[in-house]
Amino acid sequence: MRNIIYILFFMVALVNAQTKMSNAESAVLKTKVKAHATTINTLLSDFTQYKHLDFLSNDIISSGKLAFKSPDMVKWEYLKPFKYSVLFKNDKLFINDEGNKSDVDLSSNKMFKQLNSLIINSVKGDMFDDNEFDIAYYKKEANSEVHFSPKDKEFSKYIKAFHITFNDEGHVVELKMLEPSEDYTKIVFNNRSVNTPLSDAIFAQ
Amino acid sequence: MRYLLSSFCLLFIACGSYPKKHDFQIEKVATNNVQNFYFSNENEDYVYKANIDVYDNNFSGIFIVKKIEESNHRIVFTTEMGNKIFDFSFVNNTFRVNFILEDMNKAILINILKKDFRALIQEKLPIIKSYSTQKDTLVYETTLDNKTYFYFKTQQLDKIIRVGNGKEKVAFLFSEINDTIANRIQILHSNIKLNINLKLFK
């Protein structure tokens, strides 16, 4: 009997590895992340991307570098297993696909503009917009995990939720984008450096 | 009248069979079926970097094929960042669109992709006739969904051609082959501006 209780207790503990935050805790986290986000002028980070499709045996793994320069330049560069980069700059999207360059004018494209600001906000972690998202806060071991579910019906057809994991300093360590089908893209950041001077050459296309 | 006759002649030449036009010689073979092993292993995730040229637009992304079980394939195309562009299921003879971006949700496009991908993953088809070419290639004629296909085999399957009115409509080219994995695959259309280039993820 005692064993059963232990097992039950252990199961409950497992389920609770991710527990809901109290209002006070979520307010502290939000303040911390927002304060950190406003100090970010530049950001450089390595990333590893895991594309999870339920029917595959393994996640599809790719990796590269992310560079951000305030207010709105972002370069998302894949280095393995292929070379591919997208650069958001001056209302344009520049694509470099293994040397083949192209660009898309975003000034008239609302969806791409939204995407750009979404990428910037998610990288900084500051997506705390109650008009745009239903937001839920969780504790996950030493980290925090916040779930942002888009309120916009059109948008939620593509992305059901963003799950952002913050470390105890309020920095984004993981970004997960979930599709309505439960398939997801998980991006894990490492070797992150904030406010180191980035030359414009990084953002040249 | 003379014009009519010469038109008929022209028509006749134009409709000449594909094997005749390419000087294929009838060849007897012992096998009854032609096989394509490139997407036949259930334990394999087939993941390719893809470039799709449609008219003057170029799309790139990740092209994924998975054999779920016998006669059941899933084909998904996503952007590099993982957002799904389309997601199709081929189960026995049925075809299902699990997801497609609204901008691409056009019956004509879906039909073309459906036809192409069905041919791409089809593992086994009965041989109607077989031929040999001067380049030591065996060519097998077969049909799939009432369309005529020619399978070209040297050491392995190098090429599949879909033919209509004696003319090549679509070519599927397999190269850099390791065992049963084609590292490069091209799907080239002759009558519309649509080409798909696939390069295996490594």
mmCIF file of C-alpha atoms in Angstrom:
data_model
loop_
_atom_site.group_PDB
_atom_site.id
_atom_site.type_symbol
_atom_site.label_atom_id
_atom_site.label_comp_id
_atom_site.label_asym_id
_atom_site.label_seq_id
_atom_site.Cartn_x
_atom_site.Cartn_y
_atom_site.Cartn_z
ATOM 1 C CA MET A 1 0.000 0.000 0.000
ATOM 2 C CA ARG A 2 2.732 2.393 0.948
ATOM 3 C CA ASN A 3 4.422 1.667 -2.385
ATOM 4 C CA ILE A 4 1.299 2.580 -4.246
ATOM 5 C CA ILE A 5 1.101 5.857 -2.391
ATOM 6 C CA TYR A 6 4.735 6.560 -3.242
ATOM 7 C CA ILE A 7 4.089 5.797 -6.902
ATOM 8 C CA LEU A 8 0.988 7.980 -6.915
ATOM 9 C CA PHE A 9 2.890 10.748 -5.205
ATOM 10 C CA PHE A 10 5.706 10.437 -7.709
ATOM 11 C CA MET A 11 3.240 10.587 -10.617
ATOM 12 C CA VAL A 12 1.617 13.700 -9.194
ATOM 13 C CA ALA A 13 5.072 15.240 -8.779
ATOM 14 C CA LEU A 14 5.846 14.439 -12.430
ATOM 15 C CA VAL A 15 2.650 15.978 -13.690
ATOM 16 C CA ASN A 16 3.391 19.023 -11.603
ATOM 17 C CA ALA A 17 6.909 19.471 -12.995
ATOM 18 C CA GLN A 18 5.202 22.315 -14.809
ATOM 19 C CA THR A 19 3.081 24.243 -12.332
ATOM 20 C CA LYS A 20 1.021 27.336 -12.826
ATOM 21 C CA MET A 21 2.471 30.562 -11.482
ATOM 22 C CA SER A 22 0.660 32.733 -9.001
ATOM 23 C CA ASN A 23 -0.359 36.203 -10.195
ATOM 24 C CA ALA A 24 2.427 37.741 -8.133
ATOM 25 C CA GLU A 25 5.019 35.391 -9.676
ATOM 26 C CA SER A 26 3.863 36.049 -13.226
ATOM 27 C CA ALA A 27 3.953 39.812 -12.609
ATOM 28 C CA VAL A 28 7.567 39.543 -11.406
ATOM 29 C CA LEU A 29 8.550 37.501 -14.467
ATOM 30 C CA LYS A 30 6.815 39.903 -16.840
ATOM 31 C CA THR A 31 8.555 42.910 -15.319
ATOM 32 C CA LYS A 32 11.912 41.156 -15.428
ATOM 33 C CA VAL A 33 11.555 40.107 -19.095
ATOM 34 C CA LYS A 34 10.261 43.502 -20.217
ATOM 35 C CA ALA A 35 13.047 45.328 -18.367
ATOM 36 C CA HIS A 36 15.633 43.050 -19.992
ATOM 37 C CA ALA A 37 14.022 43.342 -23.445
ATOM 38 C CA THR A 38 14.214 47.143 -23.422
ATOM 39 C CA THR A 39 17.954 47.028 -22.760
ATOM 40 C CA ILE A 40 18.632 44.809 -25.815
ATOM 41 C CA ASN A 41 20.269 46.819 -28.578
ATOM 42 C CA THR A 42 22.029 43.911 -30.195
ATOM 43 C CA LEU A 43 21.723 40.199 -29.758
ATOM 44 C CA LEU A 44 23.781 37.366 -31.151
ATOM 45 C CA SER A 45 22.961 33.749 -30.497
ATOM 46 C CA ASP A 46 23.468 30.260 -31.850
ATOM 47 C CA PHE A 47 20.356 28.203 -32.289
ATOM 48 C CA THR A 48 19.340 24.623 -32.900
ATOM 49 C CA GLN A 49 15.980 23.975 -34.505
ATOM 50 C CA TYR A 50 13.978 20.787 -34.005
ATOM 51 C CA LYS A 51 11.096 20.278 -36.389
ATOM 52 C CA HIS A 52 8.777 17.725 -34.871
ATOM 53 C CA LEU A 53 6.282 15.964 -37.101
ATOM 54 C CA ASP A 54 4.378 13.268 -35.297
ATOM 55 C CA PHE A 55 4.700 10.725 -38.090
ATOM 56 C CA LEU A 56 8.512 10.965 -38.369
ATOM 57 C CA SER A 57 10.920 8.700 -36.474
ATOM 58 C CA ASN A 58 13.230 11.637 -35.641
ATOM 59 C CA ASP A 59 12.954 15.396 -35.407
ATOM 60 C CA ILE A 60 14.535 17.285 -38.310
ATOM 61 C CA ILE A 61 17.491 19.168 -36.872
ATOM 62 C CA SER A 62 19.075 22.288 -38.331
ATOM 63 C CA SER A 63 21.256 24.939 -36.733
ATOM 64 C CA GLY A 64 22.670 28.392 -37.273
ATOM 65 C CA LYS A 65 23.044 31.902 -35.931
ATOM 66 C CA LEU A 66 20.627 34.651 -35.065
ATOM 67 C CA ALA A 67 21.582 38.326 -35.084
ATOM 68 C CA PHE A 68 19.370 41.237 -34.025
ATOM 69 C CA LYS A 69 20.067 44.945 -34.049
ATOM 70 C CA SER A 70 17.621 47.471 -32.652
ATOM 71 C CA PRO A 71 15.098 48.607 -33.711
ATOM 72 C CA ASP A 72 14.158 46.134 -36.429
ATOM 73 C CA MET A 73 17.009 44.294 -38.173
ATOM 74 C CA VAL A 74 16.986 40.535 -37.778
ATOM 75 C CA LYS A 75 19.069 37.936 -39.539
ATOM 76 C CA TRP A 76 18.132 34.315 -39.179
ATOM 77 C CA GLU A 77 20.923 32.247 -40.688
ATOM 78 C CA TYR A 78 20.953 28.467 -41.095
ATOM 79 C CA LEU A 79 24.416 26.956 -41.465
ATOM 80 C CA LYS A 80 23.704 23.247 -41.137
ATOM 81 C CA PRO A 81 22.774 21.094 -42.970
ATOM 82 C CA PHE A 82 22.247 23.818 -45.586
ATOM 83 C CA LYS A 83 23.154 27.479 -45.950
ATOM 84 C CA TYR A 84 20.102 29.678 -45.973
ATOM 85 C CA SER A 85 19.398 33.059 -44.451
ATOM 86 C CA VAL A 86 16.528 35.493 -44.121
ATOM 87 C CA LEU A 87 17.207 39.098 -43.266
ATOM 88 C CA PHE A 88 14.492 41.544 -42.247
ATOM 89 C CA LYS A 89 15.715 45.055 -42.962
ATOM 90 C CA ASN A 90 14.064 48.337 -44.011
ATOM 91 C CA ASP A 91 10.663 46.744 -44.633
ATOM 92 C CA LYS A 92 12.234 44.173 -46.886
ATOM 93 C CA LEU A 93 12.901 40.493 -46.564
ATOM 94 C CA PHE A 94 16.195 39.399 -48.134
ATOM 95 C CA ILE A 95 16.654 35.702 -48.785
ATOM 96 C CA ASN A 96 19.966 34.039 -49.504
ATOM 97 C CA ASP A 97 19.471 30.422 -50.472
ATOM 98 C CA GLU A 98 22.927 28.884 -50.904
ATOM 99 C CA GLY A 99 24.049 31.953 -52.840
ATOM 100 C CA ASN A 100 20.791 32.545 -54.731
ATOM 101 C CA LYS A 101 19.591 35.930 -53.551
ATOM 102 C CA SER A 102 16.091 37.319 -53.706
ATOM 103 C CA ASP A 103 14.054 39.885 -51.827
ATOM 104 C CA VAL A 104 10.440 40.563 -50.945
ATOM 105 C CA ASP A 105 9.042 44.022 -50.321
ATOM 106 C CA LEU A 106 7.137 43.891 -47.064
ATOM 107 C CA SER A 107 5.898 47.456 -46.917
ATOM 108 C CA SER A 108 2.563 46.406 -48.422
ATOM 109 C CA ASN A 109 2.419 42.975 -46.843
ATOM 110 C CA LYS A 110 0.706 43.113 -43.493
ATOM 111 C CA MET A 111 1.272 39.469 -42.668
ATOM 112 C CA PHE A 112 5.024 39.647 -43.191
ATOM 113 C CA LYS A 113 5.220 42.832 -41.143
ATOM 114 C CA GLN A 114 3.448 41.054 -38.325
ATOM 115 C CA LEU A 115 5.826 38.146 -38.721
ATOM 116 C CA ASN A 116 8.810 40.463 -38.480
ATOM 117 C CA SER A 117 7.656 42.093 -35.268
ATOM 118 C CA LEU A 118 6.675 38.698 -33.917
ATOM 119 C CA ILE A 119 10.161 37.338 -34.542
ATOM 120 C CA ILE A 120 11.751 40.342 -32.874
ATOM 121 C CA ASN A 121 9.402 40.175 -29.915
ATOM 122 C CA SER A 122 9.774 36.458 -29.449
ATOM 123 C CA VAL A 123 13.549 36.658 -29.581
ATOM 124 C CA LYS A 124 13.486 39.380 -26.937
ATOM 125 C CA GLY A 125 10.763 37.501 -25.107
ATOM 126 C CA ASP A 126 8.434 40.476 -24.980
ATOM 127 C CA MET A 127 5.170 39.173 -26.376
ATOM 128 C CA PHE A 128 3.095 40.135 -23.332
ATOM 129 C CA ASP A 129 0.246 41.674 -25.302
ATOM 130 C CA ASP A 130 -3.096 40.690 -23.805
ATOM 131 C CA ASN A 131 -4.954 42.024 -26.826
ATOM 132 C CA GLU A 132 -3.114 39.643 -29.148
ATOM 133 C CA PHE A 133 -2.649 36.575 -26.952
ATOM 134 C CA ASP A 134 -4.171 34.523 -24.186
ATOM 135 C CA ILE A 135 -1.230 34.203 -21.843
ATOM 136 C CA ALA A 136 -0.559 31.465 -19.286
ATOM 137 C CA TYR A 137 2.469 31.316 -16.954
ATOM 138 C CA TYR A 138 4.160 28.165 -15.678
ATOM 139 C CA LYS A 139 7.147 27.221 -13.570
ATOM 140 C CA LYS A 140 9.373 24.549 -15.044
ATOM 141 C CA GLU A 141 12.206 23.555 -12.730
ATOM 142 C CA ALA A 142 14.463 26.632 -12.455
ATOM 143 C CA ASN A 143 12.961 28.188 -15.588
ATOM 144 C CA SER A 144 9.653 29.790 -16.477
ATOM 145 C CA GLU A 145 7.497 28.869 -19.423
ATOM 146 C CA VAL A 146 4.913 31.216 -20.862
ATOM 147 C CA HIS A 147 2.249 30.104 -23.329
ATOM 148 C CA PHE A 148 1.021 32.717 -25.802
ATOM 149 C CA SER A 149 -2.074 31.623 -27.725
ATOM 150 C CA PRO A 150 -3.019 33.963 -30.571
ATOM 151 C CA LYS A 151 -6.533 35.363 -30.257
ATOM 152 C CA ASP A 152 -6.778 36.101 -33.963
ATOM 153 C CA LYS A 153 -8.767 33.262 -35.597
ATOM 154 C CA GLU A 154 -6.902 33.510 -38.915
ATOM 155 C CA PHE A 155 -3.528 33.421 -37.242
ATOM 156 C CA SER A 156 -4.398 30.533 -34.943
ATOM 157 C CA LYS A 157 -5.056 28.368 -38.011
ATOM 158 C CA TYR A 158 -1.287 28.331 -38.470
ATOM 159 C CA ILE A 159 0.099 28.675 -34.970
ATOM 160 C CA LYS A 160 -1.919 27.462 -32.017
ATOM 161 C CA ALA A 161 0.553 28.724 -29.423
ATOM 162 C CA PHE A 162 4.046 30.003 -28.767
ATOM 163 C CA HIS A 163 5.745 28.526 -25.713
ATOM 164 C CA ILE A 164 8.672 30.613 -24.568
ATOM 165 C CA THR A 165 11.045 29.353 -21.902
ATOM 166 C CA PHE A 166 12.922 31.974 -19.874
ATOM 167 C CA ASN A 167 15.887 31.371 -17.591
ATOM 168 C CA ASP A 168 15.978 32.973 -14.154
ATOM 169 C CA GLU A 169 17.467 36.161 -15.625
ATOM 170 C CA GLY A 170 14.466 36.553 -17.924
ATOM 171 C CA HIS A 171 16.375 35.616 -21.096
ATOM 172 C CA VAL A 172 14.737 33.479 -23.794
ATOM 173 C CA VAL A 173 16.334 30.053 -23.879
ATOM 174 C CA GLU A 174 13.744 28.208 -25.935
ATOM 175 C CA LEU A 175 10.943 29.070 -28.342
ATOM 176 C CA LYS A 176 8.366 26.513 -29.392
ATOM 177 C CA MET A 177 5.746 27.159 -32.065
ATOM 178 C CA LEU A 178 2.860 24.708 -31.970
ATOM 179 C CA GLU A 179 0.584 24.049 -34.917
ATOM 180 C CA PRO A 180 -3.078 23.118 -34.498
ATOM 181 C CA SER A 181 -2.066 19.543 -35.447
ATOM 182 C CA GLU A 182 0.284 19.400 -32.396
ATOM 183 C CA ASP A 183 3.325 19.285 -34.681
ATOM 184 C CA TYR A 184 5.796 21.914 -33.602
ATOM 185 C CA THR A 185 9.063 23.744 -34.254
ATOM 186 C CA LYS A 186 11.328 24.081 -31.235
ATOM 187 C CA ILE A 187 14.246 26.498 -31.293
ATOM 188 C CA VAL A 188 16.846 26.258 -28.550
ATOM 189 C CA PHE A 189 19.189 29.232 -28.106
ATOM 190 C CA ASN A 190 22.711 29.018 -26.762
ATOM 191 C CA ASN A 191 25.919 31.111 -26.651
ATOM 192 C CA ARG A 192 23.754 34.191 -26.361
ATOM 193 C CA SER A 193 25.483 37.552 -26.155
ATOM 194 C CA VAL A 194 23.620 40.809 -25.596
ATOM 195 C CA ASN A 195 24.798 44.275 -26.589
ATOM 196 C CA THR A 196 28.121 43.270 -28.080
ATOM 197 C CA PRO A 197 28.748 45.643 -31.010
ATOM 198 C CA LEU A 198 27.605 44.054 -34.298
ATOM 199 C CA SER A 199 29.049 45.399 -37.516
ATOM 200 C CA ASP A 200 26.657 46.357 -40.292
ATOM 201 C CA ALA A 201 28.378 43.770 -42.481
ATOM 202 C CA ILE A 202 26.394 41.099 -40.669
ATOM 203 C CA PHE A 203 23.206 42.702 -41.930
ATOM 204 C CA ALA A 204 24.464 43.376 -45.456
ATOM 205 C CA GLN A 205 22.834 41.396 -48.225
ATOM 206 C CA MET B 1 -7.694 18.783 -99.497
ATOM 207 C CA ARG B 2 -3.933 18.665 -99.826
ATOM 208 C CA TYR B 3 -3.654 20.744 -96.670
ATOM 209 C CA LEU B 4 -5.978 18.399 -94.901
ATOM 210 C CA LEU B 5 -3.836 15.447 -95.959
ATOM 211 C CA SER B 6 -0.602 17.054 -94.872
ATOM 212 C CA SER B 7 -2.234 18.041 -91.609
ATOM 213 C CA PHE B 8 -3.130 14.426 -91.059
ATOM 214 C CA CYS B 9 0.440 13.443 -91.905
ATOM 215 C CA LEU B 10 1.779 15.960 -89.430
ATOM 216 C CA LEU B 11 -0.667 14.790 -86.840
ATOM 217 C CA PHE B 12 0.408 11.228 -87.465
ATOM 218 C CA ILE B 13 4.067 12.105 -87.029
ATOM 219 C CA ALA B 14 3.359 14.170 -83.949
ATOM 220 C CA CYS B 15 1.417 11.302 -82.435
ATOM 221 C CA GLY B 16 4.109 8.738 -83.188
ATOM 222 C CA SER B 17 4.704 6.660 -80.092
ATOM 223 C CA TYR B 18 7.342 7.740 -77.623
ATOM 224 C CA PRO B 19 9.407 4.515 -77.959
ATOM 225 C CA LYS B 20 9.424 4.797 -81.749
ATOM 226 C CA LYS B 21 10.525 8.421 -81.670
ATOM 227 C CA HIS B 22 13.383 7.526 -79.357
ATOM 228 C CA ASP B 23 14.415 4.422 -81.246
ATOM 229 C CA PHE B 24 13.733 1.974 -78.410
ATOM 230 C CA GLN B 25 14.047 -1.720 -79.294
ATOM 231 C CA ILE B 26 11.543 -4.195 -77.883
ATOM 232 C CA GLU B 27 13.250 -6.314 -75.262
ATOM 233 C CA LYS B 28 11.875 -9.333 -73.438
ATOM 234 C CA VAL B 29 12.387 -9.268 -69.676
ATOM 235 C CA ALA B 30 11.675 -11.862 -67.029
ATOM 236 C CA THR B 31 10.146 -9.479 -64.473
ATOM 237 C CA ASN B 32 6.493 -8.498 -64.412
ATOM 238 C CA ASN B 33 6.788 -5.354 -62.331
ATOM 239 C CA VAL B 34 8.894 -2.248 -62.353
ATOM 240 C CA GLN B 35 9.934 -1.048 -58.901
ATOM 241 C CA ASN B 36 10.933 2.216 -57.292
ATOM 242 C CA PHE B 37 12.617 1.759 -53.913
ATOM 243 C CA TYR B 38 13.441 5.408 -53.221
ATOM 244 C CA PHE B 39 10.605 5.935 -50.708
ATOM 245 C CA SER B 40 9.972 2.350 -49.714
ATOM 246 C CA ASN B 41 11.607 2.028 -46.290
ATOM 247 C CA GLU B 42 9.256 2.568 -43.346
ATOM 248 C CA ASN B 43 12.202 3.113 -40.988
ATOM 249 C CA GLU B 44 13.568 5.993 -43.019
ATOM 250 C CA ASP B 45 12.585 9.678 -42.726
ATOM 251 C CA TYR B 46 13.152 11.030 -46.225
ATOM 252 C CA VAL B 47 14.077 14.695 -45.734
ATOM 253 C CA TYR B 48 15.147 16.936 -48.609
ATOM 254 C CA LYS B 49 16.015 20.599 -49.028
ATOM 255 C CA ALA B 50 13.682 21.698 -51.788
ATOM 256 C CA ASN B 51 13.554 24.432 -54.386
ATOM 257 C CA ILE B 52 10.353 24.844 -56.317
ATOM 258 C CA ASP B 53 10.232 27.108 -59.370
ATOM 259 C CA VAL B 54 6.708 28.010 -60.416
ATOM 260 C CA TYR B 55 6.616 30.398 -63.361
ATOM 261 C CA ASP B 56 8.894 33.192 -62.150
ATOM 262 C CA ASN B 57 8.562 32.466 -58.458
ATOM 263 C CA ASN B 58 10.981 30.452 -56.426
ATOM 264 C CA PHE B 59 10.028 28.774 -53.179
ATOM 265 C CA SER B 60 12.448 26.958 -51.003
ATOM 266 C CA GLY B 61 11.852 24.763 -48.023
ATOM 267 C CA ILE B 62 12.009 21.281 -46.593
ATOM 268 C CA PHE B 63 10.373 18.382 -48.415
ATOM 269 C CA ILE B 64 9.547 15.375 -46.273
ATOM 270 C CA VAL B 65 8.332 11.936 -47.329
ATOM 271 C CA LYS B 66 7.441 9.192 -44.877
ATOM 272 C CA LYS B 67 6.173 5.721 -45.602
ATOM 273 C CA ILE B 68 3.818 5.157 -42.674
ATOM 274 C CA GLU B 69 2.963 1.591 -43.682
ATOM 275 C CA GLU B 70 2.273 -0.393 -46.858
ATOM 276 C CA SER B 71 0.504 1.861 -49.424
ATOM 277 C CA ASN B 72 0.453 4.787 -47.016
ATOM 278 C CA HIS B 73 2.721 7.789 -47.548
ATOM 279 C CA ARG B 74 2.743 11.252 -46.042
ATOM 280 C CA ILE B 75 4.295 14.150 -47.970
ATOM 281 C CA VAL B 76 4.894 17.474 -46.219
ATOM 282 C CA PHE B 77 6.523 20.672 -47.439
ATOM 283 C CA THR B 78 7.547 23.282 -44.871
ATOM 284 C CA THR B 79 9.543 26.502 -44.914
ATOM 285 C CA GLU B 80 13.100 26.355 -43.553
ATOM 286 C CA MET B 81 11.689 27.680 -40.279
ATOM 287 C CA GLY B 82 9.282 24.789 -40.079
ATOM 288 C CA ASN B 83 5.969 26.377 -41.063
ATOM 289 C CA LYS B 84 3.883 23.948 -43.091
ATOM 290 C CA ILE B 85 3.105 24.876 -46.669
ATOM 291 C CA PHE B 86 1.310 21.665 -47.572
ATOM 292 C CA ASP B 87 0.703 18.284 -46.000
ATOM 293 C CA PHE B 88 -0.694 15.438 -48.126
ATOM 294 C CA SER B 89 -1.592 11.808 -47.394
ATOM 295 C CA PHE B 90 -1.589 9.059 -50.015
ATOM 296 C CA VAL B 91 -3.382 6.002 -48.651
ATOM 297 C CA ASN B 92 -4.037 3.182 -51.128
ATOM 298 C CA ASN B 93 -5.706 5.012 -53.980
ATOM 299 C CA THR B 94 -7.026 7.874 -51.928
ATOM 300 C CA PHE B 95 -5.494 11.296 -51.599
ATOM 301 C CA ARG B 96 -6.091 13.684 -48.713
ATOM 302 C CA VAL B 97 -5.006 17.278 -48.147
ATOM 303 C CA ASN B 98 -4.272 17.540 -44.415
ATOM 304 C CA PHE B 99 -3.167 21.143 -44.719
ATOM 305 C CA ILE B 100 -2.333 23.690 -47.391
ATOM 306 C CA LEU B 101 -1.569 27.403 -47.138
ATOM 307 C CA GLU B 102 -4.543 29.414 -48.279
ATOM 308 C CA ASP B 103 -2.552 31.090 -51.078
ATOM 309 C CA MET B 104 -1.735 27.701 -52.563
ATOM 310 C CA ASN B 105 -5.150 26.158 -52.117
ATOM 311 C CA LYS B 106 -5.965 25.959 -55.834
ATOM 312 C CA ALA B 107 -7.467 22.780 -57.314
ATOM 313 C CA ILE B 108 -5.308 22.985 -60.448
ATOM 314 C CA LEU B 109 -2.065 23.181 -58.464
ATOM 315 C CA ILE B 110 -3.095 20.486 -55.992
ATOM 316 C CA ASN B 111 -3.952 18.178 -58.910
ATOM 317 C CA ILE B 112 -0.551 18.647 -60.506
ATOM 318 C CA LEU B 113 1.236 17.995 -57.222
ATOM 319 C CA LYS B 114 -0.977 14.995 -56.515
ATOM 320 C CA LYS B 115 -0.139 13.426 -59.891
ATOM 321 C CA ASP B 116 3.580 14.148 -59.520
ATOM 322 C CA PHE B 117 3.893 12.848 -55.987
ATOM 323 C CA ARG B 118 1.841 9.739 -56.618
ATOM 324 C CA ALA B 119 4.262 8.822 -59.395
ATOM 325 C CA LEU B 120 7.225 9.718 -57.190
ATOM 326 C CA ILE B 121 6.279 7.349 -54.351
ATOM 327 C CA GLN B 122 4.644 4.543 -56.365
ATOM 328 C CA GLU B 123 6.669 1.464 -55.465
ATOM 329 C CA LYS B 124 5.487 -1.139 -57.930
ATOM 330 C CA LEU B 125 3.700 -1.091 -61.279
ATOM 331 C CA PRO B 126 3.006 -3.861 -63.812
ATOM 332 C CA ILE B 127 5.137 -3.726 -66.940
ATOM 333 C CA ILE B 128 3.180 -3.409 -70.179
ATOM 334 C CA LYS B 129 6.151 -3.480 -72.543
ATOM 335 C CA SER B 130 9.889 -3.353 -72.148
ATOM 336 C CA TYR B 131 12.558 -1.902 -74.385
ATOM 337 C CA SER B 132 16.264 -1.309 -74.575
ATOM 338 C CA THR B 133 18.054 1.787 -75.774
ATOM 339 C CA GLN B 134 21.431 2.140 -77.414
ATOM 340 C CA LYS B 135 22.804 3.388 -74.111
ATOM 341 C CA ASP B 136 22.316 0.023 -72.391
ATOM 342 C CA THR B 137 19.310 1.279 -70.572
ATOM 343 C CA LEU B 138 16.241 -0.825 -70.008
ATOM 344 C CA VAL B 139 12.985 1.024 -70.403
ATOM 345 C CA TYR B 140 9.708 -0.201 -68.960
ATOM 346 C CA GLU B 141 6.366 1.067 -70.103
ATOM 347 C CA THR B 142 3.578 1.125 -67.552
ATOM 348 C CA THR B 143 0.469 3.097 -66.608
ATOM 349 C CA LEU B 144 -0.644 4.858 -63.466
ATOM 350 C CA ASP B 145 -4.045 6.560 -63.202
ATOM 351 C CA ASN B 146 -4.518 6.164 -66.975
ATOM 352 C CA LYS B 147 -1.269 7.968 -67.772
ATOM 353 C CA THR B 148 1.623 6.340 -69.565
ATOM 354 C CA TYR B 149 4.972 6.212 -67.814
ATOM 355 C CA PHE B 150 8.402 5.004 -68.912
ATOM 356 C CA TYR B 151 10.887 3.849 -66.271
ATOM 357 C CA PHE B 152 14.578 4.044 -67.254
ATOM 358 C CA LYS B 153 16.974 1.708 -65.519
ATOM 359 C CA THR B 154 20.718 1.272 -65.884
ATOM 360 C CA GLN B 155 22.290 0.007 -62.656
ATOM 361 C CA GLN B 156 19.290 1.461 -60.831
ATOM 362 C CA LEU B 157 16.230 3.547 -61.580
ATOM 363 C CA ASP B 158 17.553 6.819 -63.066
ATOM 364 C CA LYS B 159 14.519 8.352 -64.630
ATOM 365 C CA ILE B 160 10.741 8.195 -64.899
ATOM 366 C CA ILE B 161 8.970 9.965 -67.744
ATOM 367 C CA ARG B 162 5.268 10.708 -67.990
ATOM 368 C CA VAL B 163 4.164 10.817 -71.601
ATOM 369 C CA GLY B 164 1.075 12.308 -73.217
ATOM 370 C CA ASN B 165 0.372 12.217 -76.988
ATOM 371 C CA GLY B 166 3.774 10.674 -77.573
ATOM 372 C CA LYS B 167 5.489 13.616 -75.894
ATOM 373 C CA GLU B 168 7.368 13.902 -72.647
ATOM 374 C CA LYS B 169 5.279 15.816 -70.090
ATOM 375 C CA VAL B 170 7.144 15.301 -66.841
ATOM 376 C CA ALA B 171 10.574 13.874 -66.068
ATOM 377 C CA PHE B 172 11.581 12.536 -62.654
ATOM 378 C CA LEU B 173 15.372 12.319 -62.442
ATOM 379 C CA PHE B 174 17.150 10.412 -59.687
ATOM 380 C CA SER B 175 20.894 10.854 -59.205
ATOM 381 C CA GLU B 176 23.747 10.467 -56.692
ATOM 382 C CA ILE B 177 22.185 7.213 -55.619
ATOM 383 C CA ASN B 178 23.406 5.360 -52.542
ATOM 384 C CA ASP B 179 21.799 1.983 -52.207
ATOM 385 C CA THR B 180 18.081 2.864 -52.149
ATOM 386 C CA ILE B 181 18.482 6.573 -51.377
ATOM 387 C CA ALA B 182 18.492 9.148 -54.159
ATOM 388 C CA ASN B 183 20.518 12.122 -52.921
ATOM 389 C CA ARG B 184 19.193 14.321 -55.702
ATOM 390 C CA ILE B 185 15.786 14.276 -57.302
ATOM 391 C CA GLN B 186 14.429 16.599 -59.961
ATOM 392 C CA ILE B 187 10.845 16.800 -61.160
ATOM 393 C CA LEU B 188 10.785 18.751 -64.422
ATOM 394 C CA HIS B 189 7.657 19.712 -66.342
ATOM 395 C CA SER B 190 7.838 20.290 -70.088
ATOM 396 C CA ASN B 191 4.457 21.908 -70.696
ATOM 397 C CA ILE B 192 4.212 24.162 -67.641
ATOM 398 C CA LYS B 193 6.822 26.194 -65.809
ATOM 399 C CA LEU B 194 7.114 24.015 -62.749
ATOM 400 C CA ASN B 195 10.339 22.406 -61.593
ATOM 401 C CA ILE B 196 11.075 20.798 -58.252
ATOM 402 C CA ASN B 197 14.654 20.220 -57.113
ATOM 403 C CA LEU B 198 15.352 18.059 -54.080
ATOM 404 C CA LYS B 199 18.648 17.572 -52.280
ATOM 405 C CA LEU B 200 18.938 15.126 -49.414
ATOM 406 C CA PHE B 201 19.497 16.555 -45.917
ATOM 407 C CA LYS B 202 22.841 15.455 -44.498
#
